[in-house]
PDB file of C-alpha atoms in Angstrom:
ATOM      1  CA  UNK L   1     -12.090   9.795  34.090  1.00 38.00           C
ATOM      2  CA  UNK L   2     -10.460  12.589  33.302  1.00 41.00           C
ATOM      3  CA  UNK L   3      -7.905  12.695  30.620  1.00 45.00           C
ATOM      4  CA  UNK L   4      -5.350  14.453  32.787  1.00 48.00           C
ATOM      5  CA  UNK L   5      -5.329  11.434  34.627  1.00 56.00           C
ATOM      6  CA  UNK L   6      -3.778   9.400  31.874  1.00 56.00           C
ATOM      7  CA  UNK L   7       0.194   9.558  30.721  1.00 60.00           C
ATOM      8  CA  UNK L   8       0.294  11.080  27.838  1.00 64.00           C
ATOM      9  CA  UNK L   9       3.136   9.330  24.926  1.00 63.00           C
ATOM     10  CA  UNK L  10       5.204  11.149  21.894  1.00 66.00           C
ATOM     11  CA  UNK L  11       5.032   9.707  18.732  1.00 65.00           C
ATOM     12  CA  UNK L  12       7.392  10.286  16.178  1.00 64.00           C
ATOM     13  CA  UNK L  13       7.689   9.172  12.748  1.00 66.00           C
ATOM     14  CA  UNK L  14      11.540   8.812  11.826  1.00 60.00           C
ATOM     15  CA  UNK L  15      11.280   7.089   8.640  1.00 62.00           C
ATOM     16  CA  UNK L  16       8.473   5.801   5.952  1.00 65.00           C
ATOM     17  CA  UNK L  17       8.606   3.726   3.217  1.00 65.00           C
ATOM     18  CA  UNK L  18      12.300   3.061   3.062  1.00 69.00           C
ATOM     19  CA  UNK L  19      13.586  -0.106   0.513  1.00 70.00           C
ATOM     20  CA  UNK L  20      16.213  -2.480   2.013  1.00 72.00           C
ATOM     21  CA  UNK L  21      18.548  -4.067  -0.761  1.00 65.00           C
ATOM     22  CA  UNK L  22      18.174  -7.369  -0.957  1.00 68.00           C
ATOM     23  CA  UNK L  23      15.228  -8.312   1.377  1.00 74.00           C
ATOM     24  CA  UNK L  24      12.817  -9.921   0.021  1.00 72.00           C
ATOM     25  CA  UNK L  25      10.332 -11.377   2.731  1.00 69.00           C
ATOM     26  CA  UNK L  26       7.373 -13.573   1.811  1.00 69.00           C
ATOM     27  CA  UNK L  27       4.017 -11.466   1.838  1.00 69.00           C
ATOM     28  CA  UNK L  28       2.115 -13.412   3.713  1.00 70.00           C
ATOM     29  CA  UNK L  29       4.457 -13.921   6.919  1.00 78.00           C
ATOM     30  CA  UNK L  30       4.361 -12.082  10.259  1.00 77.00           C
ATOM     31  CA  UNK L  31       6.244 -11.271  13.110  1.00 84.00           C
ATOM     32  CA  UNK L  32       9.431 -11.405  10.924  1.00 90.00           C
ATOM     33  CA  UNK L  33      10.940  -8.109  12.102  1.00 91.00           C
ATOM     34  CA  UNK L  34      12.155  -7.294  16.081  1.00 94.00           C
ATOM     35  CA  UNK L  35      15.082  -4.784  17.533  1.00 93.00           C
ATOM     36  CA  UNK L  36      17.230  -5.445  20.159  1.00 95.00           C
ATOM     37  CA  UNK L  37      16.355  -4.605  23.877  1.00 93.00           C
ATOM     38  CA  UNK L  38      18.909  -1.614  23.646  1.00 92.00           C
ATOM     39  CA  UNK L  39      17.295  -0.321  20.832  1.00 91.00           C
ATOM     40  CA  UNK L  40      20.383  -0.538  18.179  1.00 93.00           C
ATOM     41  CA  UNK L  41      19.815  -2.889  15.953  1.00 95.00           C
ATOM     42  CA  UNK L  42      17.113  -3.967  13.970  1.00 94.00           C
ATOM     43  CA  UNK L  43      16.481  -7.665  12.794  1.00 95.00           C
ATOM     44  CA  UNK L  44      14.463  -8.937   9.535  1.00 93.00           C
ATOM     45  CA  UNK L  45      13.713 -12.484   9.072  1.00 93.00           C
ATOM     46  CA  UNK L  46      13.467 -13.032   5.343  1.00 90.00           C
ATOM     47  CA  UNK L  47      13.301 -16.894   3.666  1.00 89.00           C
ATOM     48  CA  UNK L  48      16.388 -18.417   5.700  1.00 92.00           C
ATOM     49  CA  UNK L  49      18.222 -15.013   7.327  1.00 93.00           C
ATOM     50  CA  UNK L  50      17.790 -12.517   9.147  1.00 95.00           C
ATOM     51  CA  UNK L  51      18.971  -9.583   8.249  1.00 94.00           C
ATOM     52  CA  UNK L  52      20.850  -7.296  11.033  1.00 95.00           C
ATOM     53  CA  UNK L  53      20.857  -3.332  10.429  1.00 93.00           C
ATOM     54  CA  UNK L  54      22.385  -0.794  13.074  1.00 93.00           C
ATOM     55  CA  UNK L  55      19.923   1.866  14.479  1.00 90.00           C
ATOM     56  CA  UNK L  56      20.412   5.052  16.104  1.00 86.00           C
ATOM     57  CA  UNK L  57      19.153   4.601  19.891  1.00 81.00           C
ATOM     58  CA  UNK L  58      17.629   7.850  20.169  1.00 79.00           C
ATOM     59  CA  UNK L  59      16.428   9.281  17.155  1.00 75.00           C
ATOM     60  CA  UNK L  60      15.684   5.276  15.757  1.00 72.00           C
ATOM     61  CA  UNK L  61      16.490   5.663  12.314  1.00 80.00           C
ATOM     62  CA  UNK L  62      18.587   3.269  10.248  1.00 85.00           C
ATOM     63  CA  UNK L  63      22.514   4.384  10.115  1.00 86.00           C
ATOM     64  CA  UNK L  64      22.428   2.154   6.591  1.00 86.00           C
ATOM     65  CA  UNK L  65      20.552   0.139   4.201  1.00 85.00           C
ATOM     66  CA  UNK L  66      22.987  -1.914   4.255  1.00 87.00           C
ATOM     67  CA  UNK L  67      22.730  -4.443   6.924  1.00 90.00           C
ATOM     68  CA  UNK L  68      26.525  -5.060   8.790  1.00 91.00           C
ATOM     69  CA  UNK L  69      25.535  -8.944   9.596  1.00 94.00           C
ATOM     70  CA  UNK L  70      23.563 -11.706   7.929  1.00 94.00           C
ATOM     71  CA  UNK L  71      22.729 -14.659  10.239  1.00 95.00           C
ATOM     72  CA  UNK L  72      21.787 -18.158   8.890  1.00 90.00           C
ATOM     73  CA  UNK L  73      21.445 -21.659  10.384  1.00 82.00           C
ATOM     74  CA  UNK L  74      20.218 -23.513   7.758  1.00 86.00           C
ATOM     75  CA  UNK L  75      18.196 -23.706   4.092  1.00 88.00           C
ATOM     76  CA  UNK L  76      15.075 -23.341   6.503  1.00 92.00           C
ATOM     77  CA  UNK L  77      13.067 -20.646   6.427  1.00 93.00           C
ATOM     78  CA  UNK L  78      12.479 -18.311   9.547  1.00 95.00           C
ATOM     79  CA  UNK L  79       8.474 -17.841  10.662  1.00 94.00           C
ATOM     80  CA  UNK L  80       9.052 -15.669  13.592  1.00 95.00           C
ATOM     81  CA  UNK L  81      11.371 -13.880  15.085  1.00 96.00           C
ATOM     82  CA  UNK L  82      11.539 -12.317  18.517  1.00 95.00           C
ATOM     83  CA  UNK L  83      13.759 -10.249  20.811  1.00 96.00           C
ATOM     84  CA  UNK L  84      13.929 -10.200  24.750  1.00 93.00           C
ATOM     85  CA  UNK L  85      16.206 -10.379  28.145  1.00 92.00           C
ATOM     86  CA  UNK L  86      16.435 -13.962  29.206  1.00 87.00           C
ATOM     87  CA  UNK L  87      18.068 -13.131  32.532  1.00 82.00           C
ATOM     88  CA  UNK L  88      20.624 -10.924  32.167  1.00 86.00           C
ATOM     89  CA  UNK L  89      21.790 -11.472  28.312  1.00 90.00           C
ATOM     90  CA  UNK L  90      20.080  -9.872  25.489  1.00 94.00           C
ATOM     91  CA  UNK L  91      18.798 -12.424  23.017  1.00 95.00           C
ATOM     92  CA  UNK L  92      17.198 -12.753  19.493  1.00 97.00           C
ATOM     93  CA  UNK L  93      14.885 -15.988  19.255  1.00 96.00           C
ATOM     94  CA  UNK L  94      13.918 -17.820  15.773  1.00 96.00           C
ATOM     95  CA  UNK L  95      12.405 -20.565  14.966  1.00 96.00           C
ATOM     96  CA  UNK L  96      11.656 -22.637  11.198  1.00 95.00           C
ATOM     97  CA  UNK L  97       9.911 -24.761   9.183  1.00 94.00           C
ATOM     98  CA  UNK L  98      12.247 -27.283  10.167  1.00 94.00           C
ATOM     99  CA  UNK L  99      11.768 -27.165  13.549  1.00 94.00           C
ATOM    100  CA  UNK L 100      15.030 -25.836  14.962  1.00 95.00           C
ATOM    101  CA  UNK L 101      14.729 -22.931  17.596  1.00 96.00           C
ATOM    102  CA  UNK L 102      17.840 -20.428  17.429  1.00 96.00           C
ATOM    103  CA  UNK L 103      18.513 -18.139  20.772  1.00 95.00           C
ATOM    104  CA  UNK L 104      20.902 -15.719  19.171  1.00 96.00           C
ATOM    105  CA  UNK L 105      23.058 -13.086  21.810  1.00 96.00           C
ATOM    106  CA  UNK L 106      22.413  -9.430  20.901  1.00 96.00           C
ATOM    107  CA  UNK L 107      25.062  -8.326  22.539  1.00 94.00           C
ATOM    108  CA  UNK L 108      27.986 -10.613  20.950  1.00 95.00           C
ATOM    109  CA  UNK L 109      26.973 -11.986  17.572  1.00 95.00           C
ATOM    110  CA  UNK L 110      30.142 -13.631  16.918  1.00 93.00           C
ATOM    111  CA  UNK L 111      28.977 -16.114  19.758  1.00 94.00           C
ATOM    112  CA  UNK L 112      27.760 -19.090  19.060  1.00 94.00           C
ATOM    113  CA  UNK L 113      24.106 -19.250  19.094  1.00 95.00           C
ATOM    114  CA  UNK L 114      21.972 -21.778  21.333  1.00 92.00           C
ATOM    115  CA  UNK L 115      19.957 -24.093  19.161  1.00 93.00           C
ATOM    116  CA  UNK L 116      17.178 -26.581  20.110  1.00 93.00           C
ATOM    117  CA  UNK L 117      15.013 -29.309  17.884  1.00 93.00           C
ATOM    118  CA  UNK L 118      11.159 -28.775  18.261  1.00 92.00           C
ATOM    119  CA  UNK L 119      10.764 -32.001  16.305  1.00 90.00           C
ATOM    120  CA  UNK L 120       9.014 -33.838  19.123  1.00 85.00           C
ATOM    121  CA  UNK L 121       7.157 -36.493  16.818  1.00 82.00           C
ATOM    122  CA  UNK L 122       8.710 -36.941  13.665  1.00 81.00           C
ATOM    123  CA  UNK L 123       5.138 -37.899  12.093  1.00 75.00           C
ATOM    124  CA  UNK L 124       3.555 -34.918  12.559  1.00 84.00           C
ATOM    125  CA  UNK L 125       4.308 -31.553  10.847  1.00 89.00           C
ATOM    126  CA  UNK L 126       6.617 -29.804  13.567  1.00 91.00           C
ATOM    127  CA  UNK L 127       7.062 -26.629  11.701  1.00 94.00           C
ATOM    128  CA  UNK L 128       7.446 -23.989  14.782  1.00 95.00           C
ATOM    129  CA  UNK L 129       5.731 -20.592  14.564  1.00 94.00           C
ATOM    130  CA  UNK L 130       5.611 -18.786  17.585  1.00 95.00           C
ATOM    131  CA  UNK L 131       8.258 -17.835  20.157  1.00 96.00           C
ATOM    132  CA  UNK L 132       8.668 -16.520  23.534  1.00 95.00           C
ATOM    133  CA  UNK L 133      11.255 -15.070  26.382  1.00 94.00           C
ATOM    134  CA  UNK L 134      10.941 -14.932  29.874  1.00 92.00           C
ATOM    135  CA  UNK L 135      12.314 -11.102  31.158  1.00 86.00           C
ATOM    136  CA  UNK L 136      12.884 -12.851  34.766  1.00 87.00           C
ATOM    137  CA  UNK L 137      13.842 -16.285  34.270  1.00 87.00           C
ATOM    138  CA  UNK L 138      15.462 -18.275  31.875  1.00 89.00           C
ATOM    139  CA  UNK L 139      12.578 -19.693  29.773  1.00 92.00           C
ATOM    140  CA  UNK L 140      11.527 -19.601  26.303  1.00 94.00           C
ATOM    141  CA  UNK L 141       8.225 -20.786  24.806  1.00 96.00           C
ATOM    142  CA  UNK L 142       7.897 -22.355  21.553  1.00 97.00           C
ATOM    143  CA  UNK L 143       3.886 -22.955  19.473  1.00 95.00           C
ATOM    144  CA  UNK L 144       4.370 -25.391  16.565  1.00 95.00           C
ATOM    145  CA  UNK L 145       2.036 -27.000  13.810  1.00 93.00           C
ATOM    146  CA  UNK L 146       1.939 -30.195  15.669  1.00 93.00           C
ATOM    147  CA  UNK L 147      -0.269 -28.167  18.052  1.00 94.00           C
ATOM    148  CA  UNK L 148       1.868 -28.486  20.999  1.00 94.00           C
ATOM    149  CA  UNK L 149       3.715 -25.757  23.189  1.00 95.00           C
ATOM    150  CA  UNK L 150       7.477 -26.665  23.966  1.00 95.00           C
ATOM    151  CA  UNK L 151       9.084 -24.640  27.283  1.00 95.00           C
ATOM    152  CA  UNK L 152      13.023 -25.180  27.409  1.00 92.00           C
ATOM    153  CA  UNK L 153      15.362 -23.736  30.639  1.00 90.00           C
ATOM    154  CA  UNK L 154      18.259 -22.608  28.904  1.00 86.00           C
ATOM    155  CA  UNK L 155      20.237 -23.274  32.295  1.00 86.00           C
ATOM    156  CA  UNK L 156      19.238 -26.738  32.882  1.00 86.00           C
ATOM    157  CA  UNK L 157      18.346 -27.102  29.476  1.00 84.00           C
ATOM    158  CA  UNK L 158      15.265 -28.730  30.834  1.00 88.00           C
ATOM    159  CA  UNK L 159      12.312 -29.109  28.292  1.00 91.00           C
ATOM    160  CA  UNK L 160       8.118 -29.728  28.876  1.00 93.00           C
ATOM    161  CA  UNK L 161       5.845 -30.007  26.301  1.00 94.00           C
ATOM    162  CA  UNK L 162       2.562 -28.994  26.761  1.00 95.00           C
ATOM    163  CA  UNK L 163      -1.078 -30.238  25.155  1.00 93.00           C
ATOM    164  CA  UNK L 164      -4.049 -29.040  24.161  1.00 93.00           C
ATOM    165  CA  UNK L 165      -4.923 -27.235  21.054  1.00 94.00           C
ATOM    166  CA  UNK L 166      -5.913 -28.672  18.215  1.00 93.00           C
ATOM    167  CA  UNK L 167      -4.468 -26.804  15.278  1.00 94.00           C
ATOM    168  CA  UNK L 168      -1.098 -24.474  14.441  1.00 94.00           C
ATOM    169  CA  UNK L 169      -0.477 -22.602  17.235  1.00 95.00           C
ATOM    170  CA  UNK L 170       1.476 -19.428  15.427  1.00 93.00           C
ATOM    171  CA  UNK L 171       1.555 -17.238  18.954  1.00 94.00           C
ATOM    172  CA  UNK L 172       2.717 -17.222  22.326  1.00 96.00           C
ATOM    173  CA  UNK L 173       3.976 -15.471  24.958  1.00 95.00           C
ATOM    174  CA  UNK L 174       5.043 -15.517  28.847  1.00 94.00           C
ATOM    175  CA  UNK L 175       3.824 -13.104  31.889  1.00 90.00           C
ATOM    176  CA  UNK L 176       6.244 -10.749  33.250  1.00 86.00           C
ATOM    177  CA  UNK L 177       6.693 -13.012  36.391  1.00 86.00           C
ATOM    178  CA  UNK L 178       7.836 -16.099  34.172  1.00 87.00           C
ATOM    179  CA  UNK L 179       4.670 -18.529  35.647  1.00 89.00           C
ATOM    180  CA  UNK L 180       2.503 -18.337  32.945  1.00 93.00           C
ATOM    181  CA  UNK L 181       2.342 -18.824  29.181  1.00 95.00           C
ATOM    182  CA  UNK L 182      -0.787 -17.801  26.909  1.00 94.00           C
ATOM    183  CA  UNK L 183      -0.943 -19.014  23.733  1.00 95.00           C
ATOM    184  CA  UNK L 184      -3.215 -18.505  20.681  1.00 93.00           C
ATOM    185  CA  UNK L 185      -4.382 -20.605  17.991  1.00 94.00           C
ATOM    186  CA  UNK L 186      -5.458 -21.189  14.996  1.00 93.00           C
ATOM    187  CA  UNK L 187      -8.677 -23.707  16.124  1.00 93.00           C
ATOM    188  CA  UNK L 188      -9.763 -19.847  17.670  1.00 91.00           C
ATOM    189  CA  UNK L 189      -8.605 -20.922  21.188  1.00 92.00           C
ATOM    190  CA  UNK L 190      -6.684 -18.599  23.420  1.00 93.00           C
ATOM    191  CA  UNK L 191      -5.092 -20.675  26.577  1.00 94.00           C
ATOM    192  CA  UNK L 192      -3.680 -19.489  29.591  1.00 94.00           C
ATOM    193  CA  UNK L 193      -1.030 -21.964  31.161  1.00 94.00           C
ATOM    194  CA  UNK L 194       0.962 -22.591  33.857  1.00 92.00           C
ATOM    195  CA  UNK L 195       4.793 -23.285  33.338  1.00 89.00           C
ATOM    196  CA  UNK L 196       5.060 -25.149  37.322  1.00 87.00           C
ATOM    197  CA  UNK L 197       1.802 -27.969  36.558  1.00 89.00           C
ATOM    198  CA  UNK L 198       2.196 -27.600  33.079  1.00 89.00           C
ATOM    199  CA  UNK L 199      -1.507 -27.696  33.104  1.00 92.00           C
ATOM    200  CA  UNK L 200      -4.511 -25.227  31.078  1.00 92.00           C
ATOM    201  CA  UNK L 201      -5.685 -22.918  34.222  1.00 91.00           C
ATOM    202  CA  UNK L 202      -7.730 -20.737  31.477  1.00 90.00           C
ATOM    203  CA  UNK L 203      -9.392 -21.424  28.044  1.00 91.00           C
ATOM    204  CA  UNK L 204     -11.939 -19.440  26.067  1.00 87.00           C
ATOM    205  CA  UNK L 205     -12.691 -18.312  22.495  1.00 86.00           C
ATOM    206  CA  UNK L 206     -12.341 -14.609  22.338  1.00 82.00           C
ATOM    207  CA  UNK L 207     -12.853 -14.510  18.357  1.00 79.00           C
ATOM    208  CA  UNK L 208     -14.447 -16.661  15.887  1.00 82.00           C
ATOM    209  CA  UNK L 209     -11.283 -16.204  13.273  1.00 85.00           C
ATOM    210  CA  UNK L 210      -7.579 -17.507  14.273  1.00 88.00           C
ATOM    211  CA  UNK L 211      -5.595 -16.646  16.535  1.00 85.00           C
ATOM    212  CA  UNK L 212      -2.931 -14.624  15.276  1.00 87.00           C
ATOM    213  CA  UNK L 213      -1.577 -12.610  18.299  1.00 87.00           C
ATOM    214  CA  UNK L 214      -1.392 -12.968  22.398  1.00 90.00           C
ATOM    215  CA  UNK L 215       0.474 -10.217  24.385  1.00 87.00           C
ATOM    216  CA  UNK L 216       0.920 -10.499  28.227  1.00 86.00           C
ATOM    217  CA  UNK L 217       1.851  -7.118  30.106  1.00 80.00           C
ATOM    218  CA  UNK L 218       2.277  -6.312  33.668  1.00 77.00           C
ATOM    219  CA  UNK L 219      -0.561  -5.216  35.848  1.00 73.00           C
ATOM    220  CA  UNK L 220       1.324  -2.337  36.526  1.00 73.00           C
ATOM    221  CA  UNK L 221       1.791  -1.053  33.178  1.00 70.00           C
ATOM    222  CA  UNK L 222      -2.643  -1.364  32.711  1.00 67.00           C
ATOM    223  CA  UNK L 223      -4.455   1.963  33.850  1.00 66.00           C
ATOM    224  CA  UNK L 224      -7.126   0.850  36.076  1.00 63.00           C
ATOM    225  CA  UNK L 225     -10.831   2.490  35.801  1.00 59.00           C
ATOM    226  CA  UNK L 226     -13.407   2.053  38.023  1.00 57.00           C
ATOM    227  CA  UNK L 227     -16.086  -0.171  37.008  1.00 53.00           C
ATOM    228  CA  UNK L 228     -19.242  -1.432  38.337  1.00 45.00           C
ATOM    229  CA  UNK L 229     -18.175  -4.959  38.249  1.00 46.00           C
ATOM    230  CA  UNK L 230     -15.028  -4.670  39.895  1.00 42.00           C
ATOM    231  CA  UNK L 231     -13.651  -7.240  38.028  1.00 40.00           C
ATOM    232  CA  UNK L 232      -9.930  -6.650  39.013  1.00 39.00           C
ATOM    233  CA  UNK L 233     -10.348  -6.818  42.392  1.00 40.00           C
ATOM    234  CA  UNK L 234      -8.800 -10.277  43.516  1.00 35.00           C
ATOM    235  CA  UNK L 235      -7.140 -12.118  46.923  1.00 34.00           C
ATOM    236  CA  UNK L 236      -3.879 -13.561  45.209  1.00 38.00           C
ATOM    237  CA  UNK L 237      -1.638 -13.164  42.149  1.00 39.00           C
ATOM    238  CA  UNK L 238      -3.144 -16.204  40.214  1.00 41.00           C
ATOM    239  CA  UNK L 239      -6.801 -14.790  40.399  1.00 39.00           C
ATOM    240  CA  UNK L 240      -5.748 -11.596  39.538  1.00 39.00           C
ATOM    241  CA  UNK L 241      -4.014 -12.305  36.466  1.00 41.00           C
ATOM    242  CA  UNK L 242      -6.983 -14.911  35.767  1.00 41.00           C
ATOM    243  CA  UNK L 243      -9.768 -12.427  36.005  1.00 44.00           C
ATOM    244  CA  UNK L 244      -7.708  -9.799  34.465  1.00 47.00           C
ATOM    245  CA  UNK L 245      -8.280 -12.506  31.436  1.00 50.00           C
ATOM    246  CA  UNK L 246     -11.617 -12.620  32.300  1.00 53.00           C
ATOM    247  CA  UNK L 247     -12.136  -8.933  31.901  1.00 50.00           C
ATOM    248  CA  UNK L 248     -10.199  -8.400  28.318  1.00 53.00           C
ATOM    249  CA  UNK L 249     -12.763 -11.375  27.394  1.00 53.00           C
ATOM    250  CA  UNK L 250     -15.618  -9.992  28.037  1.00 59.00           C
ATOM    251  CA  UNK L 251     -14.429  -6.101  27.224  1.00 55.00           C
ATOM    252  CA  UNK L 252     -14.177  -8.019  23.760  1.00 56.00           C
ATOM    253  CA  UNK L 253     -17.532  -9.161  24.007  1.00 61.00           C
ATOM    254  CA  UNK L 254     -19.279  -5.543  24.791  1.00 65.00           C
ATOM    255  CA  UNK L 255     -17.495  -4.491  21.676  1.00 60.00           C
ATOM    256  CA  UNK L 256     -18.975  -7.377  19.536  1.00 64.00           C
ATOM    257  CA  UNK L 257     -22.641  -6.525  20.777  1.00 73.00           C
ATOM    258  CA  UNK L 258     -21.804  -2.583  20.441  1.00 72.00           C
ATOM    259  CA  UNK L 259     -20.386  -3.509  16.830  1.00 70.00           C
ATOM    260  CA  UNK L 260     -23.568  -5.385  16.401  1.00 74.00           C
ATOM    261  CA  UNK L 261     -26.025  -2.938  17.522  1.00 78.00           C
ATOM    262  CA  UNK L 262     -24.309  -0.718  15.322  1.00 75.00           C
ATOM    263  CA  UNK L 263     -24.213  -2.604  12.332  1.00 74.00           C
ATOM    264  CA  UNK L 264     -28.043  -3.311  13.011  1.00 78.00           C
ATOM    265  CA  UNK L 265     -28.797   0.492  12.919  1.00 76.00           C
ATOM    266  CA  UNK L 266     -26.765   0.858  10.378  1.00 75.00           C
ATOM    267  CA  UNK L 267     -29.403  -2.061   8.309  1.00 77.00           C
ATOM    268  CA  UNK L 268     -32.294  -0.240   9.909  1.00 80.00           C
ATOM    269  CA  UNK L 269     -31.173   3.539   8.327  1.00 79.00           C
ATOM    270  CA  UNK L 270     -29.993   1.930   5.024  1.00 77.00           C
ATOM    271  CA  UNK L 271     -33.785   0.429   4.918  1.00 79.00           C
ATOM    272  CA  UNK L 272     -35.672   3.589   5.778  1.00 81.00           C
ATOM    273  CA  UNK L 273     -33.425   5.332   3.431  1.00 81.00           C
ATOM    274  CA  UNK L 274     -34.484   2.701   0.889  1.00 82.00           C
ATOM    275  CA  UNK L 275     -38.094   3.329   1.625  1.00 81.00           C
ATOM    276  CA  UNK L 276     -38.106   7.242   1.606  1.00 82.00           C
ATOM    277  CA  UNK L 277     -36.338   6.756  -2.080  1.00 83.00           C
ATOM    278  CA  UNK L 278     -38.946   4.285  -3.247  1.00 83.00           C
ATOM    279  CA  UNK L 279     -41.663   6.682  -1.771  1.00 83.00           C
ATOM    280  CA  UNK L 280     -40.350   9.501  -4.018  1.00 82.00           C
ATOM    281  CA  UNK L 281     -40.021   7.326  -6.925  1.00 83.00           C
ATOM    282  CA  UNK L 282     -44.090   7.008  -6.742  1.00 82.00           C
ATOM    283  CA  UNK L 283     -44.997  10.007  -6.135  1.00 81.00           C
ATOM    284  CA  UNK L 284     -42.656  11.347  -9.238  1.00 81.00           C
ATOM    285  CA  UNK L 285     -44.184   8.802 -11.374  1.00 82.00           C
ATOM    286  CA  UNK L 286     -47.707   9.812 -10.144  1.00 82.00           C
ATOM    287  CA  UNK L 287     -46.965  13.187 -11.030  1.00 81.00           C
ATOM    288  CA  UNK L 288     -45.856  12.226 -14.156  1.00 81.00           C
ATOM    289  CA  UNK L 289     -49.506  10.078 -15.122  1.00 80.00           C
ATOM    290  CA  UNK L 290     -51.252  13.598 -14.124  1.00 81.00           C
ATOM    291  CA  UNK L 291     -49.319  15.807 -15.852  1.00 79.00           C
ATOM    292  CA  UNK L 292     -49.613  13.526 -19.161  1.00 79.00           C
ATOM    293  CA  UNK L 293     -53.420  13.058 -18.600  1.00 78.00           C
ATOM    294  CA  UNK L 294     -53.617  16.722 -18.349  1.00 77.00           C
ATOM    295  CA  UNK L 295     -51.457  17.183 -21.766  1.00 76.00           C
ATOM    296  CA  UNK L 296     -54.105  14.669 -23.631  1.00 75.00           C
ATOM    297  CA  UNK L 297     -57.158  16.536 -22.012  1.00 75.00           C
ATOM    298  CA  UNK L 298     -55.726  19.940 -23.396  1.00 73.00           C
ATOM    299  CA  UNK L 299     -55.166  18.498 -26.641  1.00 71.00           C
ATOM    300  CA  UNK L 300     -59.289  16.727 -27.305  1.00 65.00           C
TER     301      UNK L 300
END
C-alpha cells in the first residue's frame, strides 16, 4: 500500500546517557523502569525500591537527578514493575522475589498502597515476575516461578489462579477489553486465556528461546493490509482476537523461513566465494611451476 496511507509518528530524543545517583539496578533484570499514565513521573525498580523522578509532560525530560520519593515494602527485591489505569485511578504495580504484589496510586503516593501475597504453595518457589493492569476493569495479572498465573479484582478482592505452563512465567499482559490474558514463558509457550472460564482458549510456540515479552493492543490501533488469506476476517470478538493470534504466529513463521532462505544463500555465496578463491590459488601456483621450469630451462 501506499505509504501515504500510513500515520506517520515524531520521534524525539530528549535525553541520552544520563547517570542517576544512587541507582544501581542489577544487569541482568528487565522491565524495571515504567512512567505514570500522565506522563510525569518516571519509576525505577532497583534491588528493593523504586525510585520516583518528576518528568516534564511535554518535552519528557527529567526536572532532576534527584528522585523526590523512594518507595519500599520490604528487603525484597522488585522484578518488574508496571504502570496502568485500573478503572479510573492511576496505578504503579510491583511485584518480588518474595512474592508480595504492590498496586501503588500515581496520583497520591502518600496513600497507602494495596498489597497482595502470590505465595499460593509455600513449597514451590513463588517468586513473581510478571505483572499486568486491566485499562477497563479492575483486574491485575500476576506470572510467577511456580508457573502459575494469579488474577485478583481489586474491588471484590476476588482472586483465580490459573494452570498450565510449566516453567517461570516472567510476562503477561491483559486485552484492552479486560477478557483475556496472554502470557509468555520460559518453557517457550505463549498462552492466550480467558479471565470468565479461567481456561487456555490458545497455545502455541512462536519461538524456540523463552519467552521474555507478550503485548496485547487493540484491533483498532493495528493497520490492516489486505492479504490473500484474509486472516482477520472473523464473525465475533473471540475469533477475531483468536485469529488475530493466529496471524502474528504465522507472520513469525514467514520471517523464520525468509531468515532461513537467507541465511542459506548467504552459505551458498560464502561457498562459491570459497571456490572462486581456491580456483585462483591453482592457477597462481600453476603459473608459478611454469615460470620456474622456464627459469631452469634458460639456465641448462
Amino acid at each position: 500500500m501506499a505509504s501515504s496511507t500510513y500515520s506517520k509518528i515524531l520521534v524525539t530524543k530528549v535525553f541520552e546517557r544520563i547517570f542517576l545517583q544512587d541507582v544501581h539496578p542489577p544487569l541482568w533484570k528487565m522491565n524495571c523502569i515504567a512512567v505514570s499514565p500522565n506522563g510525569r513521573l518516571l519509576f525505577i525498580a532497583a534491588r528493593s525500591r523504586i525510585y520516583v523522578y518528576q518528568l516534564n509532560p511535554v518535552l519528557g525530560f527529567l526536572l532532576s537527578l534527584t528522585p523526590f520519593k523512594i518507595l519500599e515494602q520490604t528487603d525484597s527485591e522488585v522484578n518488574q514493575i508496571r504502570t496502568g489505569y485500573c478503572g479510573p485511578d492511576a496505578v504503579l504495580i510491583s511485584v518480588d522475589m518474595e512474592a508480595l504484589v504492590t498496586v501503588y496510586f500515581c496520583d497520591d503516593l502518600l496513600r497507602n498502597p494495596v498489597t497482595f501475597s502470590n505465595n499460593i504453595n509455600p513449597a514451590e518457589d513463588n517468586s513473581t515476575w510478571s505483572c499486568a493492569v486491566s485499562e477497563t476493569s479492575p483486574l491485575i495479572a500476576v506470572g510467577s516461578n511456580s508457573h502459575i498465573l494469579t488474577t485478583w479484582n481489586l474491588r471484590t478482592g476476588s482472586k483465580v489462579v490459573l494452570s498450565g505452563h510449566q516453567h517461570n512465567v516472567p510476562a503477561v499482559d491483559i486485552t484492552p477489553c479486560g477478557r483475556f490474558i496472554a502470557s509468555a514463558s520460559i518453557d517457550k509457550s505463549l498462552r492466550v486465556w480467558d479471565t470468565e472460564t479461567g481456561e487456555t482458549i490458545r497455545r502455541c510456540l512462536p519461538s524456540l528461546n523463552w519467552g521474555w515479552g507478550v503485548r496485547c493492543v487493540s484491533l483498532s490501533s493495528v493497520k490492516r493490509v489486505p492479504n490473500e488469506e484474509s486472516i482477520l476476517q472473523c464473525v465475533s470478538p473471540q475469533e477475531h482476537r483468536v485469529s488475530a493470534f493466529d496471524y502474528v504466529y504465522r507472520m513469525m513463521q514467514r520471517h523464520r523461513e525468509a531468515q532461513d532462505e537467507e541465511d542459506e544463500g548467504d552459505q551458498m555465496q560464502d561457498d562459491e566465494e570459497e571456490a572462486e578463491l581456491e580456483l585462483e590459488q591453482e592457477e597462481d601456483e600453476e603459473e608459478e611451476e611454469q615460470e620456474e621450469a622456464e627459469e631452469e630451462e634458460e639456465e641448462e
